[in-house]
Amino acid sequence: MKQDLVKTISFLQEKTNLLEIKEGFVELLSQIKKSKNKNILINHDSSFVAKEFLIGEINQIVETQTIERTKYYIKRLKKSLTETKSNKINDLNLNRWKEYDDLITDSLWILDKRDKSGVHHAGYWGNFIPQIPNQFLRRFTKKGEWVLDPFLGSGTTLIEAQRLGRNAVGIELSKKVLDQTRKMILKEKNPHSINLEFLNGDSSDIELKNILPDLGIKSFQFQIFHPPYWDIIKFSENKSDLSNTKSIDEFLNGFGKVLDNCLPYLDKKRFAAVVISDKYTNGEWIPLGFYVMQEFVKRGMILKSTIVKNFDETTAKRNQKELWRYRALAGGFYVFKHEYIFIFQKK
Ligand SMILES: C[S@@+](CC[C@H](N)C(=O)[O-])C[C@H]1O[C@@H](n2cnc3c(N)ncnc32)[C@H](O)[C@@H]1O
């Protein structure tokens, strides 16, 4: 497209004849559709708008029957191209909210395909899928802000942070896991020149107070927690590893200490997320997810959302599908297909 989009829209906005306006937009639409690019240049200051969004908005203008309504849609479109409606917790321009159609706003998440791009891999047993931190970093942080992941594992959060231009600190108890993760992540490009910090230690007693000044920060703008789901997967022999706790109370107590150590370093009004599932032991469904959620609420965090997400079937489980179905029918229970993500805001 050679013409200045905003100028063309302004020119058509001045017209009083509905037919002429429509003809003008039909012509504009055909030019936009011809473009092979996913994004269209707005004007010559090199800002872009998503082609699909533009097509949707112009279609609405073309299909409208009254001049008042048509003018209203034109005004709205122009505003979305020229004005930014920003907010304090992310970089989304709410004047163009329709462009973010890949940002999930429903509480039921069915994610089929794991993002396996770059150094992301499903190899670390118990890692979460990259779409989880990707969604949250875009919704709850701005570029250049700081994120904390106290259960780093294979570093899914830090990979996404590096790609999206957020600084991040990851804490991992196992030195071996931490070293492998660091090595792997540093293979990826750092296009936004952000800082990534890899800390080896127990998230319930690591001294953030002494570490943060070295990073030149006082706090984080988002924290994401993905603890062991109690003892479902044993991560190490270390007695500080939450997967080695002997009872549910011990697990919750240990997790609570991690919260006491980390949440004071989350800015007020900012968000935290925890990814967790329930557990089945000795014929009883243990609502681990809800117990973990309570630990946040007890510490004054506001529960903003409970997301139910489909559970990645492990290969072992998939191969035993029939057996699990039989057991469920025989034992009066339901086979796990979901886990929870709880979203909180600090008062
Ligand atoms: C569920 S995994 C996290 C996976 C991660 N989200 C990923 O995508 O790779 C939990 C991790 O927490 C670590 N861990 C367990 N107890 C810990 C503690 N007290 N402090 C720090 N890390 C701990 C385990 O070694 C394990 O790597």
mmCIF file of C-alpha atoms and ligand atoms in Angstrom:
data_model
loop_
_atom_site.group_PDB
_atom_site.id
_atom_site.type_symbol
_atom_site.label_atom_id
_atom_site.label_comp_id
_atom_site.label_asym_id
_atom_site.label_seq_id
_atom_site.Cartn_x
_atom_site.Cartn_y
_atom_site.Cartn_z
ATOM 1 C CA MET A 1 0.000 0.000 0.000
ATOM 2 C CA LYS A 2 1.517 3.255 -1.097
ATOM 3 C CA GLN A 3 -1.007 5.701 0.332
ATOM 4 C CA ASP A 4 -1.112 7.031 3.879
ATOM 5 C CA LEU A 5 -3.849 5.019 5.605
ATOM 6 C CA VAL A 6 -4.857 7.693 8.112
ATOM 7 C CA LYS A 7 -4.983 10.402 5.436
ATOM 8 C CA THR A 8 -7.220 8.250 3.233
ATOM 9 C CA ILE A 9 -9.559 7.494 6.146
ATOM 10 C CA SER A 10 -9.696 11.194 7.138
ATOM 11 C CA PHE A 11 -10.482 12.136 3.537
ATOM 12 C CA LEU A 12 -13.374 9.655 3.429
ATOM 13 C CA GLN A 13 -14.562 10.771 6.861
ATOM 14 C CA GLU A 14 -15.125 14.316 5.544
ATOM 15 C CA LYS A 15 -17.542 13.111 2.856
ATOM 16 C CA THR A 16 -21.301 13.385 3.429
ATOM 17 C CA ASN A 17 -22.569 10.980 0.796
ATOM 18 C CA LEU A 18 -22.877 7.444 2.187
ATOM 19 C CA LEU A 19 -22.430 5.818 -1.230
ATOM 20 C CA GLU A 20 -19.219 7.723 -1.897
ATOM 21 C CA ILE A 21 -17.874 6.791 1.532
ATOM 22 C CA LYS A 22 -18.651 3.128 0.926
ATOM 23 C CA GLU A 23 -17.040 3.182 -2.527
ATOM 24 C CA GLY A 24 -13.924 4.723 -1.030
ATOM 25 C CA PHE A 25 -13.682 2.045 1.645
ATOM 26 C CA VAL A 26 -14.367 -0.780 -0.820
ATOM 27 C CA GLU A 27 -11.439 0.490 -2.898
ATOM 28 C CA LEU A 28 -9.252 0.748 0.227
ATOM 29 C CA LEU A 29 -10.282 -2.770 1.246
ATOM 30 C CA SER A 30 -9.281 -4.244 -2.104
ATOM 31 C CA GLN A 31 -5.846 -2.606 -1.852
ATOM 32 C CA ILE A 32 -5.362 -3.941 1.678
ATOM 33 C CA LYS A 33 -6.399 -7.441 0.623
ATOM 34 C CA LYS A 34 -3.842 -7.379 -2.200
ATOM 35 C CA SER A 35 -1.024 -6.824 0.284
ATOM 36 C CA LYS A 36 0.976 -9.961 0.979
ATOM 37 C CA ASN A 37 2.043 -8.698 4.410
ATOM 38 C CA LYS A 38 0.323 -9.641 7.686
ATOM 39 C CA ASN A 39 0.756 -6.050 8.905
ATOM 40 C CA ILE A 40 -0.093 -2.850 7.065
ATOM 41 C CA LEU A 41 1.859 0.386 7.388
ATOM 42 C CA ILE A 42 -0.302 3.060 9.065
ATOM 43 C CA ASN A 43 1.667 6.064 7.912
ATOM 44 C CA HIS A 44 5.233 6.938 7.247
ATOM 45 C CA ASP A 45 6.379 6.841 10.877
ATOM 46 C CA SER A 46 6.725 3.069 10.484
ATOM 47 C CA SER A 47 3.908 1.950 12.792
ATOM 48 C CA PHE A 48 1.869 -1.029 11.650
ATOM 49 C CA VAL A 49 -1.605 -2.471 12.103
ATOM 50 C CA ALA A 50 -2.652 -6.126 11.675
ATOM 51 C CA LYS A 51 -4.192 -6.700 8.253
ATOM 52 C CA GLU A 52 -6.971 -8.947 9.591
ATOM 53 C CA PHE A 53 -8.013 -6.343 12.168
ATOM 54 C CA LEU A 54 -8.150 -3.653 9.474
ATOM 55 C CA ILE A 55 -10.192 -5.829 7.130
ATOM 56 C CA GLY A 56 -12.688 -6.589 9.920
ATOM 57 C CA GLU A 57 -13.104 -2.917 10.820
ATOM 58 C CA ILE A 58 -13.485 -1.768 7.196
ATOM 59 C CA ASN A 59 -15.973 -4.553 6.454
ATOM 60 C CA GLN A 60 -18.073 -3.246 9.334
ATOM 61 C CA ILE A 61 -17.961 0.274 7.843
ATOM 62 C CA VAL A 62 -18.915 -0.979 4.381
ATOM 63 C CA GLU A 63 -21.829 -3.039 5.694
ATOM 64 C CA THR A 64 -23.355 -0.268 7.839
ATOM 65 C CA GLN A 65 -26.596 1.261 6.540
ATOM 66 C CA THR A 66 -26.805 4.690 8.203
ATOM 67 C CA ILE A 67 -24.460 7.644 7.807
ATOM 68 C CA GLU A 68 -24.336 8.245 11.606
ATOM 69 C CA ARG A 69 -23.262 4.681 12.349
ATOM 70 C CA THR A 70 -20.787 4.679 9.442
ATOM 71 C CA LYS A 71 -19.196 7.899 10.728
ATOM 72 C CA TYR A 72 -19.013 6.415 14.214
ATOM 73 C CA TYR A 73 -17.118 3.348 12.940
ATOM 74 C CA ILE A 74 -14.781 5.504 10.852
ATOM 75 C CA LYS A 75 -14.022 7.676 13.892
ATOM 76 C CA ARG A 76 -13.351 4.568 15.983
ATOM 77 C CA LEU A 77 -11.055 3.116 13.330
ATOM 78 C CA LYS A 78 -9.096 6.362 13.032
ATOM 79 C CA LYS A 79 -8.751 6.556 16.789
ATOM 80 C CA SER A 80 -7.457 2.992 16.950
ATOM 81 C CA LEU A 81 -4.777 3.851 14.383
ATOM 82 C CA THR A 82 -3.681 7.175 15.843
ATOM 83 C CA GLU A 83 -4.254 6.994 19.606
ATOM 84 C CA THR A 84 -2.937 4.529 22.160
ATOM 85 C CA LYS A 85 -5.065 3.483 25.122
ATOM 86 C CA SER A 86 -2.378 2.217 27.449
ATOM 87 C CA ASN A 87 -2.550 0.827 30.959
ATOM 88 C CA LYS A 88 -0.237 0.230 33.883
ATOM 89 C CA ILE A 89 0.240 -3.534 33.636
ATOM 90 C CA ASN A 90 1.006 -4.354 30.015
ATOM 91 C CA ASP A 91 1.829 -2.951 26.592
ATOM 92 C CA LEU A 92 -1.528 -3.696 25.011
ATOM 93 C CA ASN A 93 -3.185 -0.847 23.166
ATOM 94 C CA LEU A 94 -6.804 -1.252 24.198
ATOM 95 C CA ASN A 95 -7.933 0.885 21.252
ATOM 96 C CA ARG A 96 -6.844 -2.096 19.155
ATOM 97 C CA TRP A 97 -7.936 -4.871 21.478
ATOM 98 C CA LYS A 98 -9.445 -6.820 18.602
ATOM 99 C CA GLU A 99 -5.939 -7.397 17.238
ATOM 100 C CA TYR A 100 -4.996 -9.567 20.205
ATOM 101 C CA ASP A 101 -7.157 -12.486 19.235
ATOM 102 C CA ASP A 102 -4.533 -14.992 20.397
ATOM 103 C CA LEU A 103 -4.669 -13.681 23.974
ATOM 104 C CA ILE A 104 -6.970 -15.996 25.887
ATOM 105 C CA THR A 105 -9.599 -14.315 28.056
ATOM 106 C CA ASP A 106 -11.719 -17.375 28.885
ATOM 107 C CA SER A 107 -11.166 -19.488 31.985
ATOM 108 C CA LEU A 108 -11.136 -22.826 30.134
ATOM 109 C CA TRP A 109 -7.884 -23.432 28.271
ATOM 110 C CA ILE A 110 -7.634 -26.286 25.808
ATOM 111 C CA LEU A 111 -4.117 -26.082 24.424
ATOM 112 C CA ASP A 112 -3.371 -28.864 21.990
ATOM 113 C CA LYS A 113 -0.003 -28.109 20.575
ATOM 114 C CA ARG A 114 3.072 -27.421 22.649
ATOM 115 C CA ASP A 115 5.243 -24.629 21.258
ATOM 116 C CA LYS A 116 8.473 -26.455 20.414
ATOM 117 C CA SER A 117 10.245 -23.570 18.724
ATOM 118 C CA GLY A 118 13.881 -22.722 19.442
ATOM 119 C CA VAL A 119 15.237 -24.258 22.644
ATOM 120 C CA HIS A 120 11.785 -25.118 24.027
ATOM 121 C CA HIS A 121 11.464 -28.856 24.461
ATOM 122 C CA ALA A 122 9.192 -31.239 26.313
ATOM 123 C CA GLY A 123 12.183 -33.184 27.630
ATOM 124 C CA TYR A 124 12.171 -31.871 31.214
ATOM 125 C CA TRP A 125 9.650 -34.005 33.027
ATOM 126 C CA GLY A 126 7.114 -31.697 34.615
ATOM 127 C CA ASN A 127 7.753 -28.521 32.637
ATOM 128 C CA PHE A 128 4.820 -26.387 31.589
ATOM 129 C CA ILE A 129 3.971 -25.498 28.050
ATOM 130 C CA PRO A 130 5.457 -22.215 26.789
ATOM 131 C CA GLN A 131 2.042 -20.760 26.012
ATOM 132 C CA ILE A 132 1.444 -20.390 29.778
ATOM 133 C CA PRO A 133 4.234 -17.866 30.496
ATOM 134 C CA ASN A 134 3.769 -16.336 27.041
ATOM 135 C CA GLN A 135 0.128 -15.468 27.749
ATOM 136 C CA PHE A 136 0.907 -14.042 31.189
ATOM 137 C CA LEU A 137 3.983 -12.029 30.271
ATOM 138 C CA ARG A 138 1.996 -10.293 27.559
ATOM 139 C CA ARG A 139 -1.018 -9.651 29.796
ATOM 140 C CA PHE A 140 0.700 -8.781 33.051
ATOM 141 C CA THR A 141 4.021 -7.133 32.157
ATOM 142 C CA LYS A 142 5.474 -4.405 30.017
ATOM 143 C CA LYS A 143 8.690 -4.638 28.045
ATOM 144 C CA GLY A 144 11.722 -4.085 30.240
ATOM 145 C CA GLU A 145 9.948 -5.068 33.477
ATOM 146 C CA TRP A 146 11.136 -7.846 35.832
ATOM 147 C CA VAL A 147 9.649 -11.310 36.309
ATOM 148 C CA LEU A 148 10.399 -13.898 39.002
ATOM 149 C CA ASP A 149 10.048 -17.673 38.537
ATOM 150 C CA PRO A 150 11.018 -19.396 41.831
ATOM 151 C CA PHE A 151 10.694 -22.920 40.344
ATOM 152 C CA LEU A 152 12.728 -22.504 37.189
ATOM 153 C CA GLY A 153 13.133 -26.137 36.041
ATOM 154 C CA SER A 154 13.958 -26.121 32.329
ATOM 155 C CA GLY A 155 13.451 -22.354 32.175
ATOM 156 C CA THR A 156 10.306 -22.097 30.042
ATOM 157 C CA THR A 157 9.478 -18.721 31.628
ATOM 158 C CA LEU A 158 12.949 -17.302 30.998
ATOM 159 C CA ILE A 159 12.947 -18.427 27.361
ATOM 160 C CA GLU A 160 9.656 -16.575 26.823
ATOM 161 C CA ALA A 161 10.870 -13.547 28.803
ATOM 162 C CA GLN A 162 13.976 -13.271 26.628
ATOM 163 C CA ARG A 163 11.893 -13.485 23.453
ATOM 164 C CA LEU A 164 9.351 -10.933 24.691
ATOM 165 C CA GLY A 165 11.849 -8.432 26.085
ATOM 166 C CA ARG A 166 11.210 -8.910 29.807
ATOM 167 C CA ASN A 167 14.033 -9.237 32.366
ATOM 168 C CA ALA A 168 13.746 -12.317 34.522
ATOM 169 C CA VAL A 169 15.110 -14.111 37.561
ATOM 170 C CA GLY A 170 14.776 -17.879 37.882
ATOM 171 C CA ILE A 171 15.494 -19.846 41.066
ATOM 172 C CA GLU A 172 16.163 -23.584 40.946
ATOM 173 C CA LEU A 173 17.155 -25.902 43.771
ATOM 174 C CA SER A 174 19.043 -28.383 41.620
ATOM 175 C CA LYS A 175 22.405 -27.018 40.481
ATOM 176 C CA LYS A 176 22.606 -29.585 37.716
ATOM 177 C CA VAL A 177 19.206 -28.589 36.306
ATOM 178 C CA LEU A 178 20.055 -24.897 36.666
ATOM 179 C CA ASP A 179 23.361 -25.242 34.794
ATOM 180 C CA GLN A 180 21.751 -27.188 31.954
ATOM 181 C CA THR A 181 18.930 -24.657 31.706
ATOM 182 C CA ARG A 182 21.291 -21.682 31.658
ATOM 183 C CA LYS A 183 23.431 -23.289 28.978
ATOM 184 C CA MET A 184 20.432 -24.043 26.816
ATOM 185 C CA ILE A 185 18.763 -20.632 27.125
ATOM 186 C CA LEU A 186 21.942 -18.764 26.326
ATOM 187 C CA LYS A 187 21.926 -20.509 22.945
ATOM 188 C CA GLU A 188 18.951 -18.365 21.946
ATOM 189 C CA LYS A 189 19.315 -14.797 20.709
ATOM 190 C CA ASN A 190 18.665 -11.955 23.129
ATOM 191 C CA PRO A 191 16.995 -9.549 20.684
ATOM 192 C CA HIS A 192 15.892 -7.006 23.312
ATOM 193 C CA SER A 193 19.144 -7.102 25.356
ATOM 194 C CA ILE A 194 17.358 -8.043 28.571
ATOM 195 C CA ASN A 195 18.939 -9.508 31.713
ATOM 196 C CA LEU A 196 18.396 -13.087 32.784
ATOM 197 C CA GLU A 197 19.533 -14.212 36.233
ATOM 198 C CA PHE A 198 19.897 -17.862 37.190
ATOM 199 C CA LEU A 199 19.953 -18.429 40.952
ATOM 200 C CA ASN A 200 20.749 -21.733 42.574
ATOM 201 C CA GLY A 201 18.991 -22.231 45.900
ATOM 202 C CA ASP A 202 15.884 -22.905 47.917
ATOM 203 C CA SER A 203 13.175 -20.388 47.036
ATOM 204 C CA SER A 204 11.930 -20.399 50.608
ATOM 205 C CA ASP A 205 15.136 -18.938 52.037
ATOM 206 C CA ILE A 206 17.196 -17.442 49.217
ATOM 207 C CA GLU A 207 18.038 -13.859 50.206
ATOM 208 C CA LEU A 208 16.323 -11.732 47.567
ATOM 209 C CA LYS A 209 16.941 -8.721 49.808
ATOM 210 C CA ASN A 210 20.685 -9.018 49.112
ATOM 211 C CA ILE A 211 20.385 -10.118 45.483
ATOM 212 C CA LEU A 212 17.992 -7.525 44.060
ATOM 213 C CA PRO A 213 20.231 -4.468 44.683
ATOM 214 C CA ASP A 214 22.926 -6.108 42.544
ATOM 215 C CA LEU A 215 20.420 -6.295 39.722
ATOM 216 C CA GLY A 216 19.528 -2.651 40.234
ATOM 217 C CA ILE A 217 15.920 -3.411 41.198
ATOM 218 C CA LYS A 218 13.801 -3.392 44.338
ATOM 219 C CA SER A 219 10.977 -5.664 43.224
ATOM 220 C CA PHE A 220 9.259 -7.625 40.475
ATOM 221 C CA GLN A 221 6.251 -6.748 38.367
ATOM 222 C CA PHE A 222 5.090 -10.342 37.895
ATOM 223 C CA GLN A 223 5.756 -13.670 39.619
ATOM 224 C CA ILE A 224 4.922 -17.115 38.300
ATOM 225 C CA PHE A 225 4.998 -20.213 40.515
ATOM 226 C CA HIS A 226 5.130 -23.747 39.160
ATOM 227 C CA PRO A 227 5.987 -25.872 42.182
ATOM 228 C CA PRO A 228 6.176 -29.651 42.225
ATOM 229 C CA TYR A 229 2.646 -31.054 42.471
ATOM 230 C CA TRP A 230 3.614 -32.346 45.926
ATOM 231 C CA ASP A 231 5.120 -35.828 45.378
ATOM 232 C CA ILE A 232 3.631 -36.701 41.963
ATOM 233 C CA ILE A 233 7.066 -36.241 40.338
ATOM 234 C CA LYS A 234 10.131 -36.532 42.539
ATOM 235 C CA PHE A 235 12.619 -33.951 41.255
ATOM 236 C CA SER A 236 15.650 -34.694 43.453
ATOM 237 C CA GLU A 237 16.898 -36.208 46.712
ATOM 238 C CA ASN A 238 17.327 -32.755 48.273
ATOM 239 C CA LYS A 239 15.294 -32.456 51.488
ATOM 240 C CA SER A 240 14.395 -28.844 50.639
ATOM 241 C CA ASP A 241 12.776 -30.051 47.410
ATOM 242 C CA LEU A 242 9.014 -29.625 47.838
ATOM 243 C CA SER A 243 8.491 -32.942 46.051
ATOM 244 C CA ASN A 244 10.144 -34.687 49.025
ATOM 245 C CA THR A 245 7.703 -33.422 51.656
ATOM 246 C CA LYS A 246 6.094 -36.253 53.603
ATOM 247 C CA SER A 247 2.598 -34.894 54.131
ATOM 248 C CA ILE A 248 0.226 -32.404 52.551
ATOM 249 C CA ASP A 249 0.702 -30.086 55.542
ATOM 250 C CA GLU A 250 4.460 -30.188 55.165
ATOM 251 C CA PHE A 251 4.116 -29.455 51.438
ATOM 252 C CA LEU A 252 1.779 -26.489 52.004
ATOM 253 C CA ASN A 253 3.936 -25.191 54.818
ATOM 254 C CA GLY A 254 7.022 -25.321 52.567
ATOM 255 C CA PHE A 255 5.172 -23.691 49.682
ATOM 256 C CA GLY A 256 3.884 -21.001 52.061
ATOM 257 C CA LYS A 257 7.464 -20.205 53.028
ATOM 258 C CA VAL A 258 8.314 -19.695 49.345
ATOM 259 C CA LEU A 259 5.418 -17.236 49.121
ATOM 260 C CA ASP A 260 6.566 -15.442 52.287
ATOM 261 C CA ASN A 261 10.007 -15.107 50.746
ATOM 262 C CA CYS A 262 8.891 -13.938 47.283
ATOM 263 C CA LEU A 263 5.585 -12.050 47.481
ATOM 264 C CA PRO A 264 7.003 -9.121 49.512
ATOM 265 C CA TYR A 265 9.049 -8.381 46.361
ATOM 266 C CA LEU A 266 6.016 -8.118 44.093
ATOM 267 C CA ASP A 267 4.826 -4.571 43.397
ATOM 268 C CA LYS A 268 1.415 -3.563 44.730
ATOM 269 C CA LYS A 269 -1.456 -3.974 42.224
ATOM 270 C CA ARG A 270 0.644 -6.377 40.146
ATOM 271 C CA PHE A 271 -0.108 -10.009 39.372
ATOM 272 C CA ALA A 272 1.079 -13.477 40.302
ATOM 273 C CA ALA A 273 0.125 -16.880 38.867
ATOM 274 C CA VAL A 274 0.447 -20.445 40.135
ATOM 275 C CA VAL A 275 0.175 -23.581 38.002
ATOM 276 C CA ILE A 276 -0.841 -26.669 39.995
ATOM 277 C CA SER A 277 -2.961 -29.807 39.766
ATOM 278 C CA ASP A 278 -4.892 -31.949 42.208
ATOM 279 C CA LYS A 279 -3.719 -35.378 43.234
ATOM 280 C CA TYR A 280 -5.163 -38.810 43.826
ATOM 281 C CA THR A 281 -3.858 -40.846 46.776
ATOM 282 C CA ASN A 282 -5.124 -44.041 48.379
ATOM 283 C CA GLY A 283 -8.539 -43.815 46.810
ATOM 284 C CA GLU A 284 -8.985 -40.141 47.699
ATOM 285 C CA TRP A 285 -8.968 -37.006 45.504
ATOM 286 C CA ILE A 286 -6.723 -34.432 47.225
ATOM 287 C CA PRO A 287 -7.682 -30.875 46.160
ATOM 288 C CA LEU A 288 -4.061 -29.737 46.142
ATOM 289 C CA GLY A 289 -4.862 -26.925 43.723
ATOM 290 C CA PHE A 290 -7.392 -25.329 46.046
ATOM 291 C CA TYR A 291 -5.136 -25.744 49.085
ATOM 292 C CA VAL A 292 -2.302 -23.986 47.223
ATOM 293 C CA MET A 293 -4.677 -21.213 46.113
ATOM 294 C CA GLN A 294 -5.637 -20.694 49.784
ATOM 295 C CA GLU A 295 -1.993 -20.091 50.690
ATOM 296 C CA PHE A 296 -2.028 -16.985 48.467
ATOM 297 C CA VAL A 297 -5.376 -15.769 49.790
ATOM 298 C CA LYS A 298 -4.173 -16.239 53.395
ATOM 299 C CA ARG A 299 -1.355 -13.822 52.545
ATOM 300 C CA GLY A 300 -3.778 -11.118 51.418
ATOM 301 C CA MET A 301 -3.607 -11.730 47.666
ATOM 302 C CA ILE A 302 -6.826 -11.176 45.708
ATOM 303 C CA LEU A 303 -7.936 -14.155 43.648
ATOM 304 C CA LYS A 304 -8.638 -12.783 40.156
ATOM 305 C CA SER A 305 -9.249 -15.960 38.141
ATOM 306 C CA THR A 306 -9.293 -19.726 38.293
ATOM 307 C CA ILE A 307 -8.278 -21.182 34.955
ATOM 308 C CA VAL A 308 -8.882 -24.838 34.162
ATOM 309 C CA LYS A 309 -6.400 -26.111 31.610
ATOM 310 C CA ASN A 310 -6.311 -29.459 29.851
ATOM 311 C CA PHE A 311 -3.567 -31.687 31.105
ATOM 312 C CA ASP A 312 -0.824 -32.872 28.762
ATOM 313 C CA GLU A 313 -1.125 -36.626 28.607
ATOM 314 C CA THR A 314 2.204 -38.283 29.295
ATOM 315 C CA THR A 315 3.169 -41.053 26.882
ATOM 316 C CA ALA A 316 2.960 -43.565 29.734
ATOM 317 C CA LYS A 317 -0.601 -42.477 30.556
ATOM 318 C CA ARG A 318 -1.599 -42.513 26.882
ATOM 319 C CA ASN A 319 -0.420 -46.089 26.520
ATOM 320 C CA GLN A 320 -2.433 -47.083 29.554
ATOM 321 C CA LYS A 321 -5.615 -45.224 28.623
ATOM 322 C CA GLU A 322 -7.762 -48.366 28.614
ATOM 323 C CA LEU A 323 -6.426 -49.437 31.970
ATOM 324 C CA TRP A 324 -7.172 -46.017 33.526
ATOM 325 C CA ARG A 325 -10.658 -46.032 32.084
ATOM 326 C CA TYR A 326 -11.268 -49.463 33.534
ATOM 327 C CA ARG A 327 -9.918 -48.390 36.912
ATOM 328 C CA ALA A 328 -12.111 -45.268 36.868
ATOM 329 C CA LEU A 329 -15.234 -47.288 36.102
ATOM 330 C CA ALA A 330 -14.367 -49.871 38.721
ATOM 331 C CA GLY A 331 -13.220 -47.447 41.424
ATOM 332 C CA GLY A 332 -15.830 -44.683 41.120
ATOM 333 C CA PHE A 333 -13.436 -41.898 40.189
ATOM 334 C CA TYR A 334 -12.625 -39.718 37.198
ATOM 335 C CA VAL A 335 -9.316 -39.699 35.344
ATOM 336 C CA PHE A 336 -7.405 -36.414 35.638
ATOM 337 C CA LYS A 337 -7.662 -34.322 32.503
ATOM 338 C CA HIS A 338 -7.083 -30.862 33.898
ATOM 339 C CA GLU A 339 -4.880 -28.691 36.044
ATOM 340 C CA TYR A 340 -5.377 -25.214 37.492
ATOM 341 C CA ILE A 341 -3.845 -21.838 37.009
ATOM 342 C CA PHE A 342 -4.818 -19.343 39.690
ATOM 343 C CA ILE A 343 -4.262 -15.652 39.031
ATOM 344 C CA PHE A 344 -3.825 -13.201 41.905
ATOM 345 C CA GLN A 345 -3.349 -9.491 42.346
ATOM 346 C CA LYS A 346 -1.476 -7.895 45.197
ATOM 347 C CA LYS A 347 -3.538 -5.341 47.142
HETATM 348 C C1 LIG B 1 7.215 -28.312 38.177
HETATM 349 S S1 LIG B 1 8.921 -27.982 38.033
HETATM 350 C C2 LIG B 1 8.984 -26.433 37.206
HETATM 351 C C3 LIG B 1 9.067 -26.585 35.717
HETATM 352 C C4 LIG B 1 9.213 -25.301 34.950
HETATM 353 N N1 LIG B 1 8.009 -24.484 35.018
HETATM 354 C C5 LIG B 1 9.556 -25.590 33.498
HETATM 355 O O1 LIG B 1 8.770 -25.222 32.610
HETATM 356 O O2 LIG B 1 10.561 -26.235 33.247
HETATM 357 C C6 LIG B 1 9.385 -27.614 39.669
HETATM 358 C C7 LIG B 1 10.860 -27.301 39.862
HETATM 359 O O3 LIG B 1 11.036 -26.783 41.162
HETATM 360 C C8 LIG B 1 12.283 -27.240 41.686
HETATM 361 N N2 LIG B 1 12.186 -27.120 43.163
HETATM 362 C C9 LIG B 1 11.612 -27.952 44.066
HETATM 363 N N3 LIG B 1 11.686 -27.462 45.305
HETATM 364 C C10 LIG B 1 12.299 -26.250 45.199
HETATM 365 C C11 LIG B 1 12.668 -25.249 46.139
HETATM 366 N N4 LIG B 1 12.408 -25.365 47.444
HETATM 367 N N5 LIG B 1 13.293 -24.137 45.675
HETATM 368 C C12 LIG B 1 13.579 -23.999 44.352
HETATM 369 N N6 LIG B 1 13.261 -24.911 43.422
HETATM 370 C C13 LIG B 1 12.620 -26.031 43.837
HETATM 371 C C14 LIG B 1 12.428 -28.640 41.124
HETATM 372 O O4 LIG B 1 13.788 -29.025 41.067
HETATM 373 C C15 LIG B 1 11.796 -28.502 39.732
HETATM 374 O O5 LIG B 1 12.770 -28.219 38.762
#
